[in-house]
Amino acid sequence: MKMEPIAITDVEKMVLILETFSDLDDIRWSVTENYNQINYCHDDLTPDEQLLTHWLCYITDRQMRFEGIWEVGGYVISHMVRAFSGENGRSTRELLLSYVRRNDDKVSLECRDCSSETGNTRARLKRYGQPVGEMVTFTSRFMADDLVKIYHTLEVLGKHHRKSLASFLATSLHGEDDYWRAVRRMASALDRLTYAVRKVSATQFDGALDQIADDATAFSTPSEIASHLFGRKRLWCSVRDYLKSPEFNAVFVAALKDSGEENPGRWDRTSPEVKRALGALELPGDVWNNATVFRDGLFSHYLTNERPSWDMPRTIRRVYEILGGDHRLRFYPEQLDVTFDFVPRMCKRDMCDVCLFGKGIADVCHQKSGCLCPVALTSCGYQHRCEPDTCRLKKNAAVGHCRSATSPSIPT
């Protein structure tokens, strides 16, 4: 049965809720300490090698703690990427399989520990139980399926794009002057490169490699824009990082420049055109922005015909369209991804007494210039230096808007 269209019952409150999340998101991406950094095995990786490592790490980011992916997975995968970019003798399949270790019907990735025992890289590995001087092993939740996607990605890049992810991206962006369409084209091409590959189990792994090699040979970079790309959490997290992260945007631009892209600087995160095109990003849906306490508190009460659970990306895209997109609203759908940090700290712990949407932040907002902002730290764990004269959070604009709040003193 076709669902009735979503409608907003209180536009003013919805705008205040969304723009508060926009303010938190701006803080998130203001400094590198607020997001995950990869534990590279080499400190001299090229921008393209860093970009490819980042892309391959996100392939493995499913149903496991993200710290292990960036700390241990990042080390092993960056080791493999360095070997891939410099490999002249072995095939891509031989290279990949040299990193694969098998234990009965399970597979993992493994490389030799080449870090210094006293270095920061080694300290980060030890934190996750990796013995000094031995093999570094990484296993994702769905390793066999992830490896097939990694293999397809590397095979395509090796056969068609000089082993360069930046070259692939430059091809997908070529000839498109409209930034919004360019973002969607890039996302569509990346989806075809990696996530359109069929799922496989551990028992199907070896047979799948033969088919993947044939598919990669026939692959051509698509120029069309996919009709929708909802449900592609890892895809949108990656594209988001390219356009918003202080660290990875610089890597993205530098890699495009090295690939020969004519005007890579147009993708600098400070560009007004890039900022306006961020509305093309979809929300990476996850358990946090679909959590019942969060949805019921800040969305369900203000919407009619809301999309069902596990469909927050479509819900927030429709809300964004109703409110006029970037012409009227200081918010775009991907910004709701701050719930990844917000919901477990606030909603799951019933922190309504100091919540921006509950009782409010009067008890924690100190407005002391240059000191860490306790509101951002409490709400999301973000480091941010207080700037009282320009701060939008201090307005407490969305206080009392959460219908899941437990404090009896919250205004209605």
Short mmCIF file of N, CA and C in Angstrom, two decimals, residues 219-394:
data_model
loop_
_atom_site.label_atom_id
_atom_site.label_comp_id
_atom_site.label_asym_id
_atom_site.label_seq_id
_atom_site.Cartn_x
_atom_site.Cartn_y
_atom_site.Cartn_z
N PHE A 219 34.01 -3.44 -16.51
CA PHE A 219 33.50 -2.27 -15.80
C PHE A 219 33.82 -0.97 -16.55
N SER A 220 32.85 -0.06 -16.56
CA SER A 220 33.08 1.29 -17.05
C SER A 220 32.49 2.27 -16.06
N THR A 221 33.17 3.36 -15.82
CA THR A 221 32.72 4.32 -14.81
C THR A 221 31.42 4.96 -15.27
N PRO A 222 30.35 4.83 -14.48
CA PRO A 222 29.05 5.36 -14.90
C PRO A 222 29.02 6.89 -14.80
N SER A 223 28.32 7.52 -15.69
CA SER A 223 28.14 8.97 -15.64
C SER A 223 26.73 9.34 -15.21
N GLU A 224 25.83 8.35 -15.17
CA GLU A 224 24.45 8.64 -14.79
C GLU A 224 24.34 8.75 -13.26
N ILE A 225 23.29 9.39 -12.81
CA ILE A 225 23.02 9.56 -11.39
C ILE A 225 21.97 8.55 -10.96
N ALA A 226 22.27 7.78 -9.92
CA ALA A 226 21.31 6.81 -9.42
C ALA A 226 20.06 7.51 -8.92
N SER A 227 18.90 6.87 -9.11
CA SER A 227 17.63 7.50 -8.73
C SER A 227 17.55 7.74 -7.23
N HIS A 228 18.08 6.83 -6.45
CA HIS A 228 18.20 7.05 -5.01
C HIS A 228 19.32 6.16 -4.48
N LEU A 229 19.93 6.62 -3.40
CA LEU A 229 21.01 5.86 -2.77
C LEU A 229 20.79 5.81 -1.26
N PHE A 230 19.55 5.60 -0.85
CA PHE A 230 19.27 5.43 0.56
C PHE A 230 19.81 4.07 1.02
N GLY A 231 20.12 3.98 2.30
CA GLY A 231 20.60 2.72 2.85
C GLY A 231 22.05 2.43 2.56
N ARG A 232 22.80 3.40 2.08
CA ARG A 232 24.22 3.23 1.78
C ARG A 232 25.04 3.99 2.83
N LYS A 233 24.96 3.54 4.07
CA LYS A 233 25.59 4.25 5.17
C LYS A 233 27.08 4.49 4.93
N ARG A 234 27.80 3.43 4.56
CA ARG A 234 29.26 3.55 4.43
C ARG A 234 29.64 4.43 3.24
N LEU A 235 28.85 4.38 2.19
CA LEU A 235 29.08 5.24 1.03
C LEU A 235 28.98 6.71 1.42
N TRP A 236 27.90 7.08 2.10
CA TRP A 236 27.68 8.49 2.42
C TRP A 236 28.64 8.99 3.49
N CYS A 237 29.04 8.11 4.40
CA CYS A 237 30.06 8.52 5.38
C CYS A 237 31.36 8.88 4.66
N SER A 238 31.73 8.11 3.66
CA SER A 238 32.96 8.37 2.92
C SER A 238 32.88 9.67 2.14
N VAL A 239 31.81 9.85 1.36
CA VAL A 239 31.67 11.07 0.56
C VAL A 239 31.59 12.28 1.49
N ARG A 240 30.89 12.15 2.59
CA ARG A 240 30.83 13.21 3.59
C ARG A 240 32.22 13.63 4.06
N ASP A 241 33.06 12.65 4.36
CA ASP A 241 34.42 12.95 4.81
C ASP A 241 35.21 13.70 3.74
N TYR A 242 35.04 13.32 2.49
CA TYR A 242 35.76 14.00 1.41
C TYR A 242 35.41 15.48 1.34
N LEU A 243 34.17 15.81 1.64
CA LEU A 243 33.69 17.17 1.45
C LEU A 243 33.71 18.02 2.72
N LYS A 244 33.72 17.37 3.91
CA LYS A 244 33.56 18.13 5.16
C LYS A 244 34.73 18.02 6.12
N SER A 245 35.42 16.90 6.14
CA SER A 245 36.49 16.69 7.12
C SER A 245 37.69 17.59 6.85
N PRO A 246 38.20 18.32 7.86
CA PRO A 246 39.41 19.11 7.66
C PRO A 246 40.58 18.27 7.15
N GLU A 247 40.68 17.03 7.65
CA GLU A 247 41.77 16.14 7.24
C GLU A 247 41.53 15.56 5.86
N PHE A 248 40.39 14.92 5.65
CA PHE A 248 40.20 14.17 4.41
C PHE A 248 39.79 15.03 3.24
N ASN A 249 39.24 16.20 3.48
CA ASN A 249 39.01 17.10 2.36
C ASN A 249 40.32 17.54 1.76
N ALA A 250 41.32 17.83 2.61
CA ALA A 250 42.63 18.21 2.10
C ALA A 250 43.27 17.06 1.32
N VAL A 251 43.09 15.83 1.81
CA VAL A 251 43.60 14.64 1.12
C VAL A 251 42.89 14.46 -0.21
N PHE A 252 41.57 14.62 -0.21
CA PHE A 252 40.74 14.49 -1.41
C PHE A 252 41.19 15.48 -2.49
N VAL A 253 41.37 16.74 -2.12
CA VAL A 253 41.77 17.77 -3.08
C VAL A 253 43.17 17.49 -3.61
N ALA A 254 44.09 17.11 -2.70
CA ALA A 254 45.46 16.83 -3.12
C ALA A 254 45.53 15.62 -4.04
N ALA A 255 44.73 14.58 -3.75
CA ALA A 255 44.72 13.39 -4.59
C ALA A 255 44.15 13.70 -5.98
N LEU A 256 43.10 14.51 -6.03
CA LEU A 256 42.56 14.93 -7.32
C LEU A 256 43.60 15.70 -8.13
N LYS A 257 44.34 16.56 -7.45
CA LYS A 257 45.39 17.33 -8.13
C LYS A 257 46.45 16.39 -8.71
N ASP A 258 46.88 15.40 -7.91
CA ASP A 258 47.89 14.46 -8.38
C ASP A 258 47.39 13.61 -9.54
N SER A 259 46.07 13.42 -9.60
CA SER A 259 45.50 12.59 -10.67
C SER A 259 45.40 13.35 -11.99
N GLY A 260 45.61 14.68 -11.96
CA GLY A 260 45.51 15.48 -13.16
C GLY A 260 44.20 16.21 -13.33
N GLU A 261 43.33 16.17 -12.33
CA GLU A 261 42.07 16.91 -12.38
C GLU A 261 42.36 18.38 -12.65
N GLU A 262 41.59 18.98 -13.57
CA GLU A 262 41.88 20.34 -14.02
C GLU A 262 41.74 21.39 -12.93
N ASN A 263 40.72 21.28 -12.09
CA ASN A 263 40.49 22.30 -11.08
C ASN A 263 40.13 21.65 -9.74
N PRO A 264 41.07 20.95 -9.11
CA PRO A 264 40.76 20.25 -7.86
C PRO A 264 40.39 21.19 -6.72
N GLY A 265 40.93 22.42 -6.75
CA GLY A 265 40.67 23.36 -5.68
C GLY A 265 39.22 23.76 -5.53
N ARG A 266 38.41 23.49 -6.56
CA ARG A 266 37.00 23.86 -6.45
C ARG A 266 36.28 23.01 -5.42
N TRP A 267 36.92 21.90 -4.98
CA TRP A 267 36.31 21.02 -3.99
C TRP A 267 36.79 21.30 -2.57
N ASP A 268 37.46 22.42 -2.37
CA ASP A 268 37.86 22.81 -1.01
C ASP A 268 36.62 23.01 -0.14
N ARG A 269 36.68 22.49 1.09
CA ARG A 269 35.51 22.50 1.97
C ARG A 269 35.02 23.90 2.34
N THR A 270 35.87 24.91 2.16
CA THR A 270 35.46 26.28 2.48
C THR A 270 34.74 26.96 1.32
N SER A 271 34.69 26.31 0.17
CA SER A 271 34.05 26.89 -1.00
C SER A 271 32.54 27.04 -0.78
N PRO A 272 31.96 28.21 -1.06
CA PRO A 272 30.51 28.39 -0.93
C PRO A 272 29.72 27.41 -1.79
N GLU A 273 30.24 27.08 -2.97
CA GLU A 273 29.54 26.13 -3.85
C GLU A 273 29.52 24.73 -3.24
N VAL A 274 30.64 24.32 -2.64
CA VAL A 274 30.68 23.02 -1.96
C VAL A 274 29.72 23.00 -0.79
N LYS A 275 29.69 24.05 0.00
CA LYS A 275 28.79 24.11 1.15
C LYS A 275 27.33 24.02 0.72
N ARG A 276 26.99 24.68 -0.37
CA ARG A 276 25.60 24.61 -0.84
C ARG A 276 25.26 23.22 -1.37
N ALA A 277 26.27 22.50 -1.88
CA ALA A 277 26.02 21.17 -2.44
C ALA A 277 25.92 20.09 -1.38
N LEU A 278 26.19 20.41 -0.12
CA LEU A 278 26.13 19.39 0.93
C LEU A 278 24.72 18.86 1.13
N GLY A 279 23.73 19.59 0.63
CA GLY A 279 22.36 19.08 0.68
C GLY A 279 22.16 17.85 -0.18
N ALA A 280 23.10 17.55 -1.06
CA ALA A 280 23.02 16.34 -1.89
C ALA A 280 23.37 15.08 -1.10
N LEU A 281 24.02 15.24 0.05
CA LEU A 281 24.41 14.09 0.87
C LEU A 281 23.19 13.50 1.57
N GLU A 282 23.09 12.18 1.57
CA GLU A 282 22.03 11.52 2.33
C GLU A 282 22.50 11.22 3.75
N LEU A 283 21.54 11.12 4.66
CA LEU A 283 21.84 10.72 6.03
C LEU A 283 22.29 9.26 6.06
N PRO A 284 23.46 8.97 6.64
CA PRO A 284 23.84 7.56 6.84
C PRO A 284 22.97 6.97 7.95
N GLY A 285 21.95 6.23 7.59
CA GLY A 285 21.04 5.68 8.59
C GLY A 285 21.73 4.66 9.48
N ASP A 286 21.44 4.72 10.79
CA ASP A 286 22.00 3.73 11.71
C ASP A 286 21.05 3.54 12.89
N VAL A 287 21.47 2.71 13.84
CA VAL A 287 20.60 2.38 14.97
C VAL A 287 20.32 3.60 15.84
N TRP A 288 21.20 4.59 15.80
CA TRP A 288 21.03 5.74 16.71
C TRP A 288 19.99 6.71 16.19
N ASN A 289 20.03 7.08 14.91
CA ASN A 289 19.02 8.02 14.44
C ASN A 289 17.68 7.33 14.19
N ASN A 290 17.65 6.00 14.32
CA ASN A 290 16.39 5.28 14.25
C ASN A 290 15.92 4.79 15.62
N ALA A 291 16.67 5.14 16.69
CA ALA A 291 16.29 4.72 18.04
C ALA A 291 14.91 5.28 18.40
N THR A 292 14.07 4.44 19.01
CA THR A 292 12.70 4.84 19.32
C THR A 292 12.64 6.07 20.19
N VAL A 293 13.46 6.13 21.24
CA VAL A 293 13.43 7.26 22.16
C VAL A 293 13.77 8.56 21.45
N PHE A 294 14.65 8.50 20.46
CA PHE A 294 15.04 9.68 19.70
C PHE A 294 13.95 10.08 18.71
N ARG A 295 13.48 9.12 17.92
CA ARG A 295 12.46 9.41 16.91
C ARG A 295 11.17 9.91 17.54
N ASP A 296 10.73 9.21 18.60
CA ASP A 296 9.47 9.60 19.23
C ASP A 296 9.58 10.96 19.92
N GLY A 297 10.77 11.25 20.44
CA GLY A 297 10.94 12.49 21.16
C GLY A 297 11.01 13.72 20.27
N LEU A 298 11.72 13.61 19.14
CA LEU A 298 12.00 14.80 18.34
C LEU A 298 11.41 14.79 16.93
N PHE A 299 10.79 13.69 16.52
CA PHE A 299 10.25 13.65 15.16
C PHE A 299 8.81 13.17 15.08
N SER A 300 8.50 12.02 15.63
CA SER A 300 7.17 11.43 15.45
C SER A 300 6.06 12.37 15.88
N HIS A 301 6.27 13.11 16.95
CA HIS A 301 5.22 14.01 17.46
C HIS A 301 4.97 15.18 16.52
N TYR A 302 5.97 15.53 15.70
CA TYR A 302 5.86 16.70 14.84
C TYR A 302 5.62 16.33 13.37
N LEU A 303 5.34 15.05 13.11
CA LEU A 303 5.12 14.59 11.74
C LEU A 303 3.85 13.76 11.66
N THR A 304 3.20 13.80 10.52
CA THR A 304 2.14 12.84 10.23
C THR A 304 2.63 11.95 9.09
N ASN A 305 2.16 10.70 9.09
CA ASN A 305 2.54 9.73 8.06
C ASN A 305 4.05 9.54 8.00
N GLU A 306 4.65 9.49 9.17
CA GLU A 306 6.10 9.31 9.24
C GLU A 306 6.49 7.96 8.65
N ARG A 307 7.66 7.94 8.01
CA ARG A 307 8.19 6.68 7.51
C ARG A 307 8.43 5.72 8.68
N PRO A 308 8.35 4.40 8.44
CA PRO A 308 8.53 3.45 9.54
C PRO A 308 9.97 3.44 10.05
N SER A 309 10.15 2.74 11.14
CA SER A 309 11.48 2.61 11.72
C SER A 309 12.46 2.06 10.70
N TRP A 310 13.71 2.40 10.86
CA TRP A 310 14.80 2.03 9.96
C TRP A 310 14.72 2.76 8.62
N ASP A 311 13.95 3.83 8.57
CA ASP A 311 13.87 4.59 7.32
C ASP A 311 14.07 6.07 7.58
N MET A 312 14.89 6.42 8.57
CA MET A 312 15.11 7.81 8.89
C MET A 312 15.75 8.59 7.73
N PRO A 313 16.64 8.01 6.93
CA PRO A 313 17.17 8.77 5.79
C PRO A 313 16.08 9.30 4.85
N ARG A 314 15.09 8.48 4.52
CA ARG A 314 14.00 8.94 3.65
C ARG A 314 13.12 9.97 4.38
N THR A 315 12.90 9.73 5.67
CA THR A 315 12.08 10.68 6.45
C THR A 315 12.71 12.05 6.46
N ILE A 316 13.99 12.12 6.78
CA ILE A 316 14.62 13.43 6.92
C ILE A 316 14.84 14.09 5.56
N ARG A 317 15.01 13.31 4.52
CA ARG A 317 15.09 13.90 3.17
C ARG A 317 13.77 14.57 2.82
N ARG A 318 12.65 13.92 3.14
CA ARG A 318 11.35 14.51 2.83
C ARG A 318 11.10 15.76 3.67
N VAL A 319 11.47 15.73 4.94
CA VAL A 319 11.33 16.90 5.80
C VAL A 319 12.14 18.06 5.24
N TYR A 320 13.35 17.77 4.80
CA TYR A 320 14.22 18.78 4.19
C TYR A 320 13.59 19.40 2.95
N GLU A 321 12.98 18.56 2.12
CA GLU A 321 12.32 19.06 0.91
C GLU A 321 11.12 19.92 1.24
N ILE A 322 10.34 19.53 2.25
CA ILE A 322 9.17 20.30 2.64
C ILE A 322 9.56 21.69 3.12
N LEU A 323 10.66 21.76 3.87
CA LEU A 323 11.09 23.03 4.45
C LEU A 323 11.87 23.90 3.47
N GLY A 324 11.95 23.46 2.24
CA GLY A 324 12.53 24.33 1.22
C GLY A 324 14.01 24.13 0.98
N GLY A 325 14.58 23.02 1.49
CA GLY A 325 15.98 22.75 1.23
C GLY A 325 16.88 23.85 1.77
N ASP A 326 18.01 24.05 1.10
CA ASP A 326 19.00 24.99 1.62
C ASP A 326 18.61 26.45 1.40
N HIS A 327 17.45 26.72 0.82
CA HIS A 327 17.03 28.10 0.60
C HIS A 327 16.43 28.72 1.87
N ARG A 328 15.88 27.88 2.76
CA ARG A 328 15.22 28.42 3.95
C ARG A 328 15.76 27.85 5.25
N LEU A 329 16.55 26.82 5.19
CA LEU A 329 16.91 26.06 6.38
C LEU A 329 18.42 25.94 6.55
N ARG A 330 18.91 26.20 7.74
CA ARG A 330 20.32 26.04 8.04
C ARG A 330 20.58 24.59 8.49
N PHE A 331 20.27 23.66 7.63
CA PHE A 331 20.36 22.23 7.93
C PHE A 331 20.23 21.48 6.63
N TYR A 332 20.89 20.32 6.55
CA TYR A 332 20.69 19.39 5.45
C TYR A 332 20.73 17.97 6.02
N PRO A 333 20.19 16.97 5.33
CA PRO A 333 19.94 15.65 5.93
C PRO A 333 21.13 14.98 6.59
N GLU A 334 22.31 15.03 5.98
CA GLU A 334 23.46 14.31 6.54
C GLU A 334 23.83 14.81 7.92
N GLN A 335 23.48 16.06 8.25
CA GLN A 335 23.88 16.61 9.55
C GLN A 335 23.24 15.88 10.72
N LEU A 336 22.16 15.16 10.48
CA LEU A 336 21.55 14.41 11.56
C LEU A 336 22.42 13.23 12.00
N ASP A 337 23.52 12.99 11.30
CA ASP A 337 24.44 11.92 11.68
C ASP A 337 25.14 12.22 13.01
N VAL A 338 25.03 13.43 13.54
CA VAL A 338 25.58 13.69 14.88
C VAL A 338 24.88 12.85 15.93
N THR A 339 23.73 12.26 15.58
CA THR A 339 23.06 11.36 16.51
C THR A 339 23.93 10.16 16.87
N PHE A 340 24.90 9.83 16.00
CA PHE A 340 25.85 8.75 16.29
C PHE A 340 26.56 9.03 17.62
N ASP A 341 26.82 10.30 17.90
CA ASP A 341 27.46 10.70 19.15
C ASP A 341 26.46 11.17 20.19
N PHE A 342 25.37 11.79 19.74
CA PHE A 342 24.40 12.40 20.65
C PHE A 342 23.52 11.38 21.37
N VAL A 343 22.92 10.46 20.64
CA VAL A 343 21.91 9.57 21.23
C VAL A 343 22.48 8.67 22.33
N PRO A 344 23.64 8.00 22.14
CA PRO A 344 24.14 7.16 23.23
C PRO A 344 24.55 7.96 24.47
N ARG A 345 24.96 9.20 24.29
CA ARG A 345 25.36 10.01 25.45
C ARG A 345 24.19 10.66 26.16
N MET A 346 23.16 11.04 25.42
CA MET A 346 22.06 11.79 25.99
C MET A 346 20.78 10.95 26.14
N CYS A 347 20.24 10.47 25.05
CA CYS A 347 18.96 9.77 25.10
C CYS A 347 19.05 8.46 25.86
N LYS A 348 20.08 7.67 25.60
CA LYS A 348 20.20 6.37 26.25
C LYS A 348 20.54 6.47 27.73
N ARG A 349 21.03 7.62 28.15
CA ARG A 349 21.38 7.82 29.56
C ARG A 349 20.39 8.74 30.29
N ASP A 350 19.30 9.09 29.63
CA ASP A 350 18.29 9.96 30.23
C ASP A 350 18.90 11.25 30.77
N MET A 351 19.71 11.91 29.96
CA MET A 351 20.37 13.15 30.38
C MET A 351 19.50 14.37 30.06
N CYS A 352 18.21 14.24 30.31
CA CYS A 352 17.25 15.28 29.92
C CYS A 352 17.48 16.59 30.66
N ASP A 353 18.01 16.53 31.88
CA ASP A 353 18.19 17.75 32.68
C ASP A 353 19.21 18.71 32.09
N VAL A 354 20.10 18.22 31.23
CA VAL A 354 21.11 19.09 30.62
C VAL A 354 21.07 18.99 29.10
N CYS A 355 19.93 18.63 28.57
CA CYS A 355 19.80 18.40 27.13
C CYS A 355 19.28 19.65 26.43
N LEU A 356 19.81 19.91 25.25
CA LEU A 356 19.37 21.03 24.42
C LEU A 356 17.89 20.96 24.09
N PHE A 357 17.33 19.75 24.07
CA PHE A 357 15.93 19.56 23.69
C PHE A 357 15.05 19.23 24.90
N GLY A 358 15.69 19.05 26.05
CA GLY A 358 14.96 18.73 27.27
C GLY A 358 14.81 19.94 28.16
N LYS A 359 15.38 19.84 29.37
CA LYS A 359 15.29 20.96 30.31
C LYS A 359 16.12 22.15 29.87
N GLY A 360 17.14 21.89 29.04
CA GLY A 360 17.97 22.98 28.55
C GLY A 360 19.36 22.95 29.13
N ILE A 361 20.19 23.89 28.71
CA ILE A 361 21.62 23.85 29.01
C ILE A 361 22.07 24.93 30.00
N ALA A 362 21.13 25.58 30.67
CA ALA A 362 21.48 26.68 31.57
C ALA A 362 22.46 26.25 32.66
N ASP A 363 22.35 25.00 33.14
CA ASP A 363 23.21 24.54 34.23
C ASP A 363 24.63 24.20 33.78
N VAL A 364 24.87 24.07 32.47
CA VAL A 364 26.21 23.68 32.01
C VAL A 364 26.87 24.71 31.09
N CYS A 365 26.14 25.65 30.58
CA CYS A 365 26.70 26.63 29.63
C CYS A 365 27.41 27.74 30.40
N HIS A 366 28.77 27.76 30.36
CA HIS A 366 29.51 28.73 31.16
C HIS A 366 29.85 30.02 30.42
N GLN A 367 29.86 29.98 29.08
CA GLN A 367 30.17 31.15 28.25
C GLN A 367 31.50 31.79 28.65
N LYS A 368 32.54 30.96 28.77
CA LYS A 368 33.88 31.44 29.09
C LYS A 368 34.76 31.29 27.86
N SER A 369 35.09 32.40 27.26
CA SER A 369 35.83 32.40 26.00
C SER A 369 37.14 31.62 26.12
N GLY A 370 37.39 30.74 25.14
CA GLY A 370 38.63 29.98 25.07
C GLY A 370 38.61 28.68 25.83
N CYS A 371 37.64 28.48 26.74
CA CYS A 371 37.53 27.22 27.47
C CYS A 371 36.72 26.22 26.64
N LEU A 372 36.88 24.93 26.94
CA LEU A 372 36.09 23.93 26.24
C LEU A 372 34.60 24.12 26.53
N CYS A 373 33.79 23.95 25.50
CA CYS A 373 32.34 24.10 25.64
C CYS A 373 31.77 22.85 26.32
N PRO A 374 31.21 22.98 27.53
CA PRO A 374 30.65 21.80 28.21
C PRO A 374 29.40 21.27 27.54
N VAL A 375 28.69 22.10 26.80
CA VAL A 375 27.48 21.64 26.11
C VAL A 375 27.84 20.66 25.00
N ALA A 376 28.80 21.04 24.16
CA ALA A 376 29.24 20.15 23.08
C ALA A 376 29.89 18.89 23.64
N LEU A 377 30.64 19.04 24.73
CA LEU A 377 31.34 17.90 25.32
C LEU A 377 30.35 16.93 25.94
N THR A 378 29.36 17.44 26.64
CA THR A 378 28.35 16.58 27.26
C THR A 378 27.43 15.95 26.23
N SER A 379 26.99 16.74 25.27
CA SER A 379 26.01 16.27 24.29
C SER A 379 26.58 15.23 23.34
N CYS A 380 27.83 15.46 22.86
CA CYS A 380 28.37 14.62 21.80
C CYS A 380 29.82 14.17 22.02
N GLY A 381 30.46 14.66 23.07
CA GLY A 381 31.87 14.34 23.26
C GLY A 381 32.78 15.17 22.38
N TYR A 382 32.30 16.29 21.84
CA TYR A 382 33.08 17.10 20.91
C TYR A 382 33.91 18.15 21.66
N GLN A 383 35.14 18.32 21.23
CA GLN A 383 35.99 19.38 21.75
C GLN A 383 35.74 20.65 20.94
N HIS A 384 35.45 21.72 21.65
CA HIS A 384 35.15 22.99 20.99
C HIS A 384 35.42 24.13 21.95
N ARG A 385 36.17 25.10 21.51
CA ARG A 385 36.49 26.25 22.35
C ARG A 385 35.33 27.25 22.34
N CYS A 386 34.94 27.68 23.53
CA CYS A 386 33.81 28.58 23.67
C CYS A 386 34.05 29.92 22.98
N GLU A 387 33.08 30.33 22.19
CA GLU A 387 33.09 31.64 21.53
C GLU A 387 31.74 32.31 21.83
N PRO A 388 31.61 32.92 23.01
CA PRO A 388 30.30 33.41 23.45
C PRO A 388 29.62 34.38 22.49
N ASP A 389 30.40 35.21 21.82
CA ASP A 389 29.80 36.24 20.97
C ASP A 389 29.14 35.67 19.72
N THR A 390 29.60 34.51 19.26
CA THR A 390 29.06 33.93 18.03
C THR A 390 28.32 32.61 18.25
N CYS A 391 28.26 32.14 19.50
CA CYS A 391 27.66 30.83 19.79
C CYS A 391 26.16 30.84 19.56
N ARG A 392 25.66 29.84 18.84
CA ARG A 392 24.23 29.71 18.62
C ARG A 392 23.59 28.75 19.63
N LEU A 393 24.39 27.84 20.21
CA LEU A 393 23.84 26.90 21.17
C LEU A 393 23.34 27.60 22.43
N LYS A 394 24.00 28.68 22.83
CA LYS A 394 23.64 29.35 24.09
C LYS A 394 22.21 29.91 24.06
#
